[in-house]
Short mmCIF file of C-alpha atoms in Angstrom, two decimals:
data_model
loop_
_atom_site.label_atom_id
_atom_site.label_comp_id
_atom_site.label_asym_id
_atom_site.label_seq_id
_atom_site.Cartn_x
_atom_site.Cartn_y
_atom_site.Cartn_z
CA UNK D 143 36.15 -15.21 6.19
CA UNK D 144 32.68 -16.29 5.03
CA UNK D 145 32.59 -17.23 1.36
CA UNK D 146 30.02 -15.44 -0.84
CA UNK D 147 28.26 -18.73 -1.59
CA UNK D 148 27.86 -19.39 2.12
CA UNK D 149 26.35 -15.91 2.59
CA UNK D 150 23.71 -16.87 0.03
CA UNK D 151 22.80 -20.15 1.74
CA UNK D 152 19.53 -20.72 3.57
CA UNK D 153 21.37 -21.76 6.75
CA UNK D 154 23.38 -18.51 6.81
CA UNK D 155 20.18 -16.48 6.36
CA UNK D 156 18.44 -18.28 9.22
CA UNK D 157 21.42 -17.67 11.51
CA UNK D 158 21.24 -13.96 10.66
CA UNK D 159 17.52 -13.99 11.55
CA UNK D 160 18.35 -15.76 14.81
CA UNK D 161 20.78 -13.03 15.93
CA UNK D 162 18.44 -10.22 14.78
CA UNK D 163 20.45 -8.96 11.80
CA UNK D 164 17.66 -9.94 9.39
CA UNK D 165 13.90 -10.04 9.86
CA UNK D 166 10.93 -12.21 9.04
CA UNK D 167 7.65 -10.32 9.41
CA UNK D 168 4.46 -9.91 7.42
CA UNK D 169 3.65 -6.80 5.39
CA UNK D 170 1.21 -5.34 7.93
CA UNK D 171 3.68 -5.71 10.80
CA UNK D 172 6.45 -4.11 8.76
CA UNK D 173 4.30 -1.13 7.69
CA UNK D 174 2.92 -0.71 11.21
CA UNK D 175 6.43 -0.65 12.67
CA UNK D 176 7.44 1.97 10.09
CA UNK D 177 4.46 4.25 10.78
CA UNK D 178 4.82 4.10 14.56
CA UNK D 179 8.58 4.74 14.44
CA UNK D 180 8.04 8.52 14.33
CA UNK D 181 6.14 8.59 17.63
CA UNK D 182 2.59 9.76 18.39
CA UNK D 183 1.13 12.69 20.31
CA UNK D 184 -2.44 13.02 21.57
CA UNK D 185 -4.16 16.40 21.35
CA UNK D 186 -7.54 18.03 20.69
CA UNK D 187 -8.64 19.60 17.40
CA UNK D 188 -12.03 21.21 16.74
CA UNK D 189 -13.45 19.67 19.92
CA UNK D 190 -12.37 16.12 19.11
CA UNK D 191 -9.42 13.93 20.12
CA UNK D 192 -6.75 13.76 17.41
CA UNK D 193 -3.49 11.85 17.16
CA UNK D 194 -0.39 13.34 15.55
CA UNK D 195 1.87 10.68 14.01
CA UNK D 196 5.36 12.01 13.32
CA UNK D 197 5.91 9.60 10.42
CA UNK D 198 3.40 11.47 8.24
CA UNK D 199 5.05 14.86 8.83
CA UNK D 200 8.49 13.90 7.49
CA UNK D 201 10.06 15.41 4.39
CA UNK D 202 9.82 18.67 2.52
CA UNK D 203 6.41 17.81 1.06
CA UNK D 204 4.57 15.81 3.70
CA UNK D 205 0.96 15.07 4.62
CA UNK D 206 -0.97 18.02 6.09
CA UNK D 207 -4.06 17.32 8.19
CA UNK D 208 -5.68 13.91 7.68
CA UNK D 209 -5.87 13.25 11.44
CA UNK D 210 -8.89 10.89 11.47
CA UNK D 211 -7.93 9.17 8.22
CA UNK D 212 -4.38 8.44 9.44
CA UNK D 213 -5.69 7.07 12.74
CA UNK D 214 -8.15 4.82 10.88
CA UNK D 215 -5.39 3.50 8.60
CA UNK D 216 -2.98 2.77 11.45
CA UNK D 217 -5.69 0.98 13.46
CA UNK D 218 -6.51 -1.08 10.35
CA UNK D 219 -2.85 -2.03 9.78
CA UNK D 220 -2.26 -2.80 13.48
CA UNK D 221 -5.28 -5.10 13.49
CA UNK D 222 -3.93 -6.89 10.40
CA UNK D 223 -0.48 -7.18 11.98
CA UNK D 224 -2.03 -8.74 15.09
CA UNK D 225 -3.95 -11.35 13.09
CA UNK D 226 -7.34 -9.62 13.12
CA UNK D 227 -10.01 -9.59 10.41
CA UNK D 228 -8.20 -6.76 8.60
CA UNK D 229 -5.75 -9.36 7.24
CA UNK D 230 -8.46 -10.36 4.77
CA UNK D 231 -9.57 -6.85 3.85
CA UNK D 232 -8.46 -3.85 1.81
CA UNK D 233 -8.34 -0.24 3.02
CA UNK D 234 -10.21 2.07 0.63
CA UNK D 235 -10.06 5.89 0.68
CA UNK D 236 -13.25 7.43 -0.73
CA UNK D 237 -13.64 11.14 -1.42
CA UNK D 238 -13.84 14.00 -3.88
CA UNK D 239 -11.23 14.25 -6.67
CA UNK D 240 -8.31 16.48 -5.76
CA UNK D 241 -8.38 16.00 -1.99
CA UNK D 242 -5.03 14.19 -1.77
CA UNK D 243 -5.96 10.48 -1.73
CA UNK D 244 -3.43 9.44 -4.37
CA UNK D 245 -0.70 11.67 -2.91
CA UNK D 246 -1.33 10.13 0.52
CA UNK D 247 -0.88 6.53 -0.69
CA UNK D 248 2.14 7.37 -2.86
CA UNK D 249 3.73 9.15 0.12
CA UNK D 250 3.39 5.97 2.19
CA UNK D 251 4.76 3.81 -0.65
CA UNK D 252 7.75 6.11 -1.16
CA UNK D 253 8.71 6.02 2.52
CA UNK D 254 8.14 2.27 2.68
CA UNK D 255 10.66 1.73 -0.12
CA UNK D 256 13.17 3.83 1.84
CA UNK D 257 12.34 1.89 5.01
CA UNK D 258 12.86 -1.50 3.35
CA UNK D 259 16.13 -0.31 1.77
CA UNK D 260 17.75 -0.02 5.22
CA UNK D 261 20.02 -3.01 5.95
CA UNK D 262 18.13 -3.97 9.13
CA UNK D 263 14.76 -3.99 7.29
CA UNK D 264 15.84 -5.48 3.96
CA UNK D 265 13.61 -8.21 2.58
CA UNK D 266 14.99 -11.43 1.14
CA UNK D 267 13.71 -14.11 -1.19
CA UNK D 268 15.27 -17.20 -2.74
CA UNK D 269 15.96 -18.72 -6.13
CA UNK D 270 16.63 -22.23 -7.35
CA UNK D 271 19.97 -22.66 -9.12
CA UNK D 272 21.56 -25.51 -11.08
CA UNK D 273 18.26 -26.53 -12.66
CA UNK D 274 20.09 -27.65 -15.80
CA UNK D 275 21.12 -30.73 -13.78
CA UNK D 276 17.53 -31.84 -13.27
CA UNK D 277 16.89 -32.11 -16.99
CA UNK D 278 13.29 -30.98 -17.42
CA UNK D 279 13.88 -27.21 -17.55
CA UNK D 280 15.62 -26.81 -20.92
CA UNK D 281 17.81 -23.72 -21.03
CA UNK D 282 16.40 -22.38 -17.76
CA UNK D 283 19.17 -22.56 -15.15
CA UNK D 284 17.88 -20.25 -12.41
CA UNK D 285 14.30 -19.66 -11.23
CA UNK D 286 13.48 -17.05 -8.59
CA UNK D 287 10.39 -17.29 -6.41
CA UNK D 288 7.78 -15.53 -8.53
CA UNK D 289 6.02 -14.03 -5.51
CA UNK D 290 9.23 -13.13 -3.63
CA UNK D 291 8.55 -15.71 -0.90
CA UNK D 292 10.68 -15.29 2.22
CA UNK D 293 13.38 -17.91 2.91
CA UNK D 294 11.67 -18.62 6.26
CA UNK D 295 8.52 -19.62 4.32
CA UNK D 296 10.66 -22.12 2.39
CA UNK D 297 12.15 -23.38 5.67
CA UNK D 298 8.70 -24.07 7.12
CA UNK D 299 7.88 -26.06 3.95
CA UNK D 300 11.22 -27.89 3.55
CA UNK D 301 9.71 -31.27 4.42
CA UNK D 302 6.23 -30.61 3.07
CA UNK D 303 3.20 -28.65 4.30
CA UNK D 304 2.32 -28.40 7.96
CA UNK D 305 4.63 -28.20 10.98
CA UNK D 306 7.37 -30.60 9.86
CA UNK D 307 9.87 -27.73 9.63
CA UNK D 308 9.74 -27.04 13.40
CA UNK D 309 12.36 -29.67 14.22
CA UNK D 310 14.73 -28.22 11.63
CA UNK D 311 14.35 -24.73 13.13
CA UNK D 312 14.90 -26.16 16.63
CA UNK D 313 18.19 -27.70 15.52
CA UNK D 314 19.28 -24.23 14.41
CA UNK D 315 18.72 -23.06 18.03
CA UNK D 316 15.48 -21.13 17.48
CA UNK D 317 13.37 -21.05 20.64
CA UNK D 318 9.83 -22.34 20.87
CA UNK D 319 8.41 -18.81 21.09
CA UNK D 320 10.30 -17.72 17.95
CA UNK D 321 9.20 -20.80 16.02
CA UNK D 322 5.56 -20.28 17.05
CA UNK D 323 5.89 -16.66 15.89
CA UNK D 324 7.10 -17.86 12.48
CA UNK D 325 4.20 -20.28 12.18
CA UNK D 326 1.70 -17.53 12.95
CA UNK D 327 2.64 -16.26 9.48
CA UNK D 328 2.88 -19.70 7.88
CA UNK D 329 1.62 -20.12 4.33
CA UNK D 330 2.17 -22.87 1.75
CA UNK D 331 4.65 -22.42 -1.06
CA UNK D 332 3.40 -21.03 -4.36
CA UNK D 333 2.44 -23.54 -7.06
CA UNK D 334 5.63 -23.30 -9.13
CA UNK D 335 7.92 -23.14 -6.07
CA UNK D 336 6.32 -26.29 -4.65
CA UNK D 337 6.58 -28.08 -8.01
CA UNK D 338 10.28 -27.21 -8.49
CA UNK D 339 11.11 -28.12 -4.87
CA UNK D 340 9.52 -31.54 -5.37
CA UNK D 341 11.58 -32.01 -8.56
CA UNK D 342 14.72 -31.17 -6.56
CA UNK D 343 13.63 -33.57 -3.79
CA UNK D 344 13.24 -36.40 -6.31
CA UNK D 345 16.61 -35.61 -7.92
CA UNK D 346 18.38 -35.62 -4.51
CA UNK D 347 16.49 -38.68 -3.18
CA UNK D 348 15.21 -36.56 -0.29
CA UNK D 349 18.69 -35.65 1.00
CA UNK D 350 17.98 -32.25 2.57
CA UNK D 351 21.62 -31.10 2.52
CA UNK D 352 21.89 -31.79 -1.22
CA UNK D 353 18.53 -30.10 -1.80
CA UNK D 354 19.66 -26.94 -0.02
CA UNK D 355 22.57 -26.75 -2.47
CA UNK D 356 20.00 -25.75 -5.10
CA UNK D 357 18.79 -22.78 -2.99
CA UNK D 358 20.30 -19.30 -3.11
CA UNK D 359 19.04 -16.48 -0.87
CA UNK D 360 18.99 -13.04 -2.52
CA UNK D 361 17.66 -9.56 -1.57
CA UNK D 362 14.30 -8.51 -3.00
CA UNK D 363 14.93 -5.76 -5.60
CA UNK D 364 13.49 -2.39 -4.57
CA UNK D 365 12.55 -0.24 -7.55
CA UNK D 366 9.51 1.95 -8.10
CA UNK D 367 9.86 1.52 -11.87
CA UNK D 368 9.73 -2.30 -11.55
CA UNK D 369 6.68 -2.24 -9.28
CA UNK D 370 8.41 -4.44 -6.68
CA UNK D 371 7.77 -3.96 -2.93
CA UNK D 372 5.29 -1.19 -3.81
CA UNK D 373 3.16 -1.30 -6.95
CA UNK D 374 0.30 0.71 -8.40
CA UNK D 375 -2.52 -0.41 -10.68
CA UNK D 376 -4.69 2.37 -12.11
CA UNK D 377 -8.15 1.53 -13.44
CA UNK D 378 -8.24 1.48 -17.24
CA UNK D 379 -11.01 1.54 -19.79
CA UNK D 380 -12.99 -1.65 -20.31
CA UNK D 381 -11.31 -2.52 -23.63
CA UNK D 382 -7.62 -2.50 -22.68
CA UNK D 383 -7.87 -3.90 -19.12
CA UNK D 384 -7.74 -7.63 -18.43
CA UNK D 385 -7.07 -10.14 -15.66
CA UNK D 386 -3.52 -10.46 -17.00
CA UNK D 387 -2.75 -6.98 -15.64
CA UNK D 388 -3.30 -8.28 -12.11
CA UNK D 389 -2.59 -12.01 -12.18
CA UNK D 390 -0.22 -12.68 -15.08
CA UNK D 391 -0.55 -15.20 -17.91
CA UNK D 392 0.93 -18.22 -19.64
CA UNK D 393 4.42 -17.54 -21.01
CA UNK D 394 5.24 -19.09 -24.40
CA UNK D 395 9.02 -18.78 -23.95
CA UNK D 396 8.80 -20.83 -20.76
CA UNK D 397 6.61 -23.47 -22.37
CA UNK D 398 9.26 -23.98 -25.05
CA UNK D 399 11.79 -24.90 -22.32
CA UNK D 400 9.65 -26.94 -19.93
CA UNK D 401 9.35 -30.61 -20.86
CA UNK D 402 6.55 -31.11 -18.32
CA UNK D 403 3.58 -28.99 -19.44
CA UNK D 404 1.93 -29.39 -16.03
CA UNK D 405 4.72 -27.32 -14.44
CA UNK D 406 3.06 -24.17 -13.01
CA UNK D 407 6.18 -22.17 -13.88
CA UNK D 408 4.68 -21.91 -17.37
CA UNK D 409 2.63 -19.06 -15.89
CA UNK D 410 4.44 -15.75 -15.58
CA UNK D 411 2.59 -14.31 -12.58
CA UNK D 412 5.03 -11.39 -12.38
CA UNK D 413 3.42 -10.16 -15.57
CA UNK D 414 0.62 -9.10 -13.20
CA UNK D 415 0.82 -6.31 -10.63
CA UNK D 416 -0.03 -8.45 -7.59
CA UNK D 417 2.89 -10.91 -7.67
CA UNK D 418 5.50 -8.16 -7.72
CA UNK D 419 4.37 -6.95 -4.28
CA UNK D 420 3.44 -10.38 -2.91
CA UNK D 421 6.49 -10.70 -0.67
CA UNK D 422 5.55 -8.21 2.03
CA UNK D 423 4.76 -5.22 -0.17
CA UNK D 424 2.00 -2.65 -0.67
CA UNK D 425 -0.41 -2.87 -3.61
CA UNK D 426 -2.05 0.46 -4.51
CA UNK D 427 -5.27 0.15 -6.53
CA UNK D 428 -6.11 3.61 -7.88
CA UNK D 429 -9.87 4.05 -8.51
CA UNK D 430 -10.75 0.49 -7.47
CA UNK D 431 -14.47 0.73 -8.21
CA UNK D 432 -13.85 2.16 -11.69
CA UNK D 433 -12.58 -1.24 -12.90
CA UNK D 434 -14.88 -3.48 -14.91
CA UNK D 435 -16.78 -6.13 -12.96
CA UNK D 436 -14.56 -9.12 -13.73
CA UNK D 437 -11.49 -7.27 -12.41
CA UNK D 438 -13.37 -6.26 -9.26
CA UNK D 439 -14.24 -9.94 -8.75
CA UNK D 440 -10.55 -10.81 -9.11
CA UNK D 441 -9.77 -8.21 -6.45
CA UNK D 442 -12.38 -9.83 -4.20
CA UNK D 443 -10.61 -13.19 -4.49
CA UNK D 444 -7.17 -11.64 -3.93
CA UNK D 445 -8.34 -9.57 -0.94
CA UNK D 446 -10.29 -12.37 0.74
CA UNK D 447 -8.03 -15.38 0.09
CA UNK D 448 -4.70 -13.56 -0.27
CA UNK D 449 -3.83 -15.77 -3.25
CA UNK D 450 -3.16 -15.44 -6.97
CA UNK D 451 -5.12 -18.15 -8.77
CA UNK D 452 -4.65 -19.20 -12.42
CA UNK D 453 -6.34 -22.31 -13.84
CA UNK D 454 -6.50 -23.89 -10.40
CA UNK D 455 -2.86 -23.17 -9.50
CA UNK D 456 -2.44 -21.02 -6.40
CA UNK D 457 0.27 -18.65 -5.19
CA UNK D 458 -0.28 -17.42 -1.59
CA UNK D 459 0.70 -13.78 -1.11
CA UNK D 460 1.55 -11.41 1.74
CA UNK D 461 0.62 -7.87 0.76
CA UNK D 462 -1.16 -4.83 2.16
CA UNK D 463 -3.85 -3.58 -0.23
CA UNK D 464 -4.74 0.12 -0.19
CA UNK D 465 -7.18 1.57 -2.73
CA UNK D 466 -8.86 4.85 -3.65
CA UNK D 467 -12.18 5.80 -5.21
CA UNK D 468 -13.97 9.02 -6.03
CA UNK D 469 -17.44 9.61 -4.61
CA UNK D 470 -19.33 9.21 -7.89
CA UNK D 471 -17.81 5.82 -8.74
CA UNK D 472 -18.32 4.60 -5.18
CA UNK D 473 -22.00 5.63 -5.13
CA UNK D 474 -22.55 3.99 -8.53
CA UNK D 475 -20.88 0.79 -7.39
CA UNK D 476 -22.69 0.49 -4.06
CA UNK D 477 -26.06 1.07 -5.75
CA UNK D 478 -25.58 -2.32 -7.46
CA UNK D 479 -26.61 -4.67 -4.64
CA UNK D 480 -24.97 -7.73 -6.23
CA UNK D 481 -21.57 -6.10 -5.62
CA UNK D 482 -22.01 -6.19 -1.83
CA UNK D 483 -19.35 -8.92 -1.21
CA UNK D 484 -16.44 -6.75 -2.37
CA UNK D 485 -17.71 -3.79 -0.30
CA UNK D 486 -17.87 -6.05 2.76
CA UNK D 487 -14.20 -6.90 2.24
CA UNK D 488 -13.18 -3.23 2.23
CA UNK D 489 -12.61 -0.92 5.16
CA UNK D 490 -14.08 2.29 3.76
CA UNK D 491 -12.51 5.54 4.97
CA UNK D 492 -14.29 8.72 3.84
CA UNK D 493 -11.80 11.49 3.08
CA UNK D 494 -12.99 15.09 3.27
CA UNK D 495 -11.33 18.22 1.94
CA UNK D 496 -9.24 20.09 4.49
CA UNK D 497 -11.49 22.62 6.26
CA UNK D 498 -8.93 24.15 8.64
CA UNK D 499 -7.76 27.37 7.00
CA UNK D 500 -4.56 27.42 9.10
CA UNK D 501 -3.54 23.97 7.90
CA UNK D 502 -4.68 24.97 4.43
CA UNK D 503 -1.90 27.55 4.29
CA UNK D 504 0.60 24.69 4.11
CA UNK D 505 -1.35 23.11 1.23
CA UNK D 506 -1.65 26.48 -0.51
CA UNK D 507 2.12 26.88 -0.28
CA UNK D 508 2.43 23.55 -2.14
CA UNK D 509 0.15 24.95 -4.87
CA UNK D 510 1.99 28.29 -5.14
CA UNK D 511 5.40 26.61 -5.08
CA UNK D 512 8.58 27.41 -3.22
CA UNK D 513 10.45 28.98 -6.16
CA UNK D 514 10.29 32.71 -6.88
CA UNK D 515 7.89 33.43 -9.76
CA UNK D 516 9.39 34.97 -12.90
CA UNK D 517 7.57 36.48 -15.90
CA UNK D 518 8.25 35.25 -19.45
CA UNK D 519 10.36 38.40 -19.92
CA UNK D 520 12.63 37.30 -17.06
CA UNK D 521 11.30 39.98 -14.72
CA UNK D 522 10.67 38.83 -11.14
CA UNK D 523 7.02 38.81 -10.01
CA UNK D 524 5.98 40.19 -6.63
CA UNK D 525 4.08 37.84 -4.31
CA UNK D 526 1.73 39.63 -1.94
CA UNK D 527 2.37 38.67 1.68
CA UNK D 528 -1.36 38.05 2.16
CA UNK D 529 -1.78 35.88 -0.96
CA UNK D 530 -1.44 32.57 0.86
CA UNK D 531 -3.80 33.62 3.66
CA UNK D 532 -6.44 34.98 1.26
CA UNK D 533 -6.42 31.88 -0.94
CA UNK D 534 -6.51 29.56 2.07
CA UNK D 535 -9.52 31.29 3.62
CA UNK D 536 -11.31 31.41 0.26
CA UNK D 537 -10.97 27.70 -0.54
CA UNK D 538 -11.74 26.66 3.07
CA UNK D 539 -15.02 28.61 2.95
CA UNK D 540 -16.09 26.85 -0.28
CA UNK D 541 -15.80 23.49 1.51
CA UNK D 542 -18.04 24.32 4.48
CA UNK D 543 -21.75 23.34 4.56
CA UNK D 544 -24.73 25.61 5.12
CA UNK D 545 -26.26 25.37 8.60
CA UNK D 546 -28.82 27.23 10.68
CA UNK D 547 -26.64 26.79 13.78
CA UNK D 548 -23.37 28.28 12.51
CA UNK D 549 -22.34 30.57 9.69
CA UNK D 550 -19.48 29.44 7.37
CA UNK D 551 -17.13 31.99 9.00
CA UNK D 552 -18.00 30.72 12.49
CA UNK D 553 -17.39 27.14 11.34
CA UNK D 554 -14.06 28.14 9.84
CA UNK D 555 -12.90 29.79 13.08
CA UNK D 556 -14.02 26.92 15.32
CA UNK D 557 -12.44 24.36 12.98
CA UNK D 558 -9.11 26.21 13.28
CA UNK D 559 -9.31 26.29 17.10
CA UNK D 560 -10.32 29.95 17.36
CA UNK D 561 -13.27 31.53 19.17
CA UNK D 562 -16.40 32.48 17.27
CA UNK D 563 -18.27 34.84 19.59
CA UNK D 564 -20.52 32.90 21.93
CA UNK D 565 -20.71 29.86 19.64
CA UNK D 566 -19.35 26.62 21.07
CA UNK D 567 -17.16 24.04 19.34
CA UNK D 568 -19.66 21.37 20.47
CA UNK D 569 -22.11 22.80 17.95
CA UNK D 570 -19.54 22.23 15.20
CA UNK D 571 -19.07 18.62 16.36
CA UNK D 572 -22.86 18.09 16.25
CA UNK D 573 -23.03 19.44 12.69
CA UNK D 574 -20.23 17.10 11.58
CA UNK D 575 -21.85 14.07 13.22
CA UNK D 576 -25.22 14.86 11.66
CA UNK D 577 -23.74 15.24 8.17
CA UNK D 578 -21.51 12.16 8.40
CA UNK D 579 -24.41 9.74 8.96
CA UNK D 580 -25.81 10.60 5.52
CA UNK D 581 -25.62 7.52 3.23
CA UNK D 582 -24.90 9.85 0.30
CA UNK D 583 -21.14 10.42 0.55
CA UNK D 584 -21.32 13.69 -1.39
CA UNK D 585 -23.44 15.29 1.36
CA UNK D 586 -20.99 14.56 4.19
CA UNK D 587 -18.66 17.03 5.90
CA UNK D 588 -16.01 18.51 3.61
CA UNK D 589 -17.21 16.68 0.49
CA UNK D 590 -17.72 19.76 -1.65
CA UNK D 591 -15.81 22.88 -2.63
CA UNK D 592 -12.53 23.66 -4.38
CA UNK D 593 -9.98 20.83 -4.21
CA UNK D 594 -6.19 20.99 -4.33
CA UNK D 595 -6.07 20.62 -8.11
CA UNK D 596 -8.63 23.41 -8.44
CA UNK D 597 -6.49 25.60 -6.20
CA UNK D 598 -3.49 24.88 -8.42
CA UNK D 599 -5.45 26.02 -11.48
CA UNK D 600 -6.43 29.25 -9.69
CA UNK D 601 -2.75 30.02 -9.06
CA UNK D 602 -1.91 29.30 -12.71
CA UNK D 603 -4.70 31.60 -13.95
CA UNK D 604 -3.58 34.37 -11.59
CA UNK D 605 -0.04 34.17 -12.99
CA UNK D 606 -1.23 34.24 -16.59
CA UNK D 607 -3.71 37.06 -15.88
CA UNK D 608 -1.01 39.21 -14.29
CA UNK D 609 1.28 38.87 -17.30
CA UNK D 610 -1.52 39.68 -19.75
CA UNK D 611 -2.57 42.81 -17.90
CA UNK D 612 0.79 44.35 -17.04
#
């Protein structure tokens, strides 16, 4: 019978990784594995190749449409997982308000939390215990890795930076291929973790077995309300927002306990949104380009270097960064040429409104709701069988451009895979390609018309109007 303390040891964790019961993988690889788990089908829509990923169609309220956008995101994440340039970039969804950008990212985050909660996918970190014995930490007895570093990261840094940990892993019967795979994701320890580990090394005179007695492996907490594993930062007004919201700040209560004021643990980086998702999580920046300039510059440093930096101290992170922006803010931001570096570090994905009236019927059902409508008097309201169809056609038509080659009705039919007299779907593809090269985002395909929130308001007004009239 394995004792609980042994189950929390670093050696026990590594043995579990060796036999495949626990995992060590970066955020991009984990998210990619999750998204591809539902399978993929190749088909043709509106004259163009489209891929249907089963992952995005799960649940009662799932993603509808978004074929090109989903393919772009998965290619971006796969490239990051395979060590490509996407590892040092953020994925930014740009489009009109009300076209589902925020819902899309929150859907991914919700399923990722469920994915990580499964025993075989659970993420682990470590904490240092027994610090009262060292003497320079006051009343602080336990310190957890502030950026939820993986125990394998600690293992690779047991004897200092570099590849000194390879021999230790070999003695635990890891193969050369497995060790090389670990070192593909190697990163140094965070500032405070490194500092504390060196204190423990000095206290134990470098005896690795004694040092490991100060290490306890624990699961990473998964809670939307805590902002761990997945976290969201929404742009605020220029008065209340600060770098502290993203990076953290100096903590007075810690300073009162630490006898060495150079100890980086005096900084509470979990006060910021980045550190809480730094151990293989997803950071969602809502309205990225709406932030004031100094916060955007902080994002540039985080995206490019994948580190949290405070007063010269550095905490390397492993996180997937997904952001959104509306068209107006994006156009305003890109018009300022000095902001080009942050744009170069972003993979921009332009999101259009849904223009397929058949798919729109699913979105319209979301707006109408699944519950039977009841008047304030308690009397049941009748829902016309054609209501969904009529609303779907109406909003789809508002989103289509004017063209000399096709009428809006012809576009709508071709977009839904129907015939439109003698008109060919290739003409529709040409119109889309011509519009989508326009540098003004607002003039691209599907970037105008009634959005999902506008459709919801229409349904609300119809309900209120009915009860006033009858």
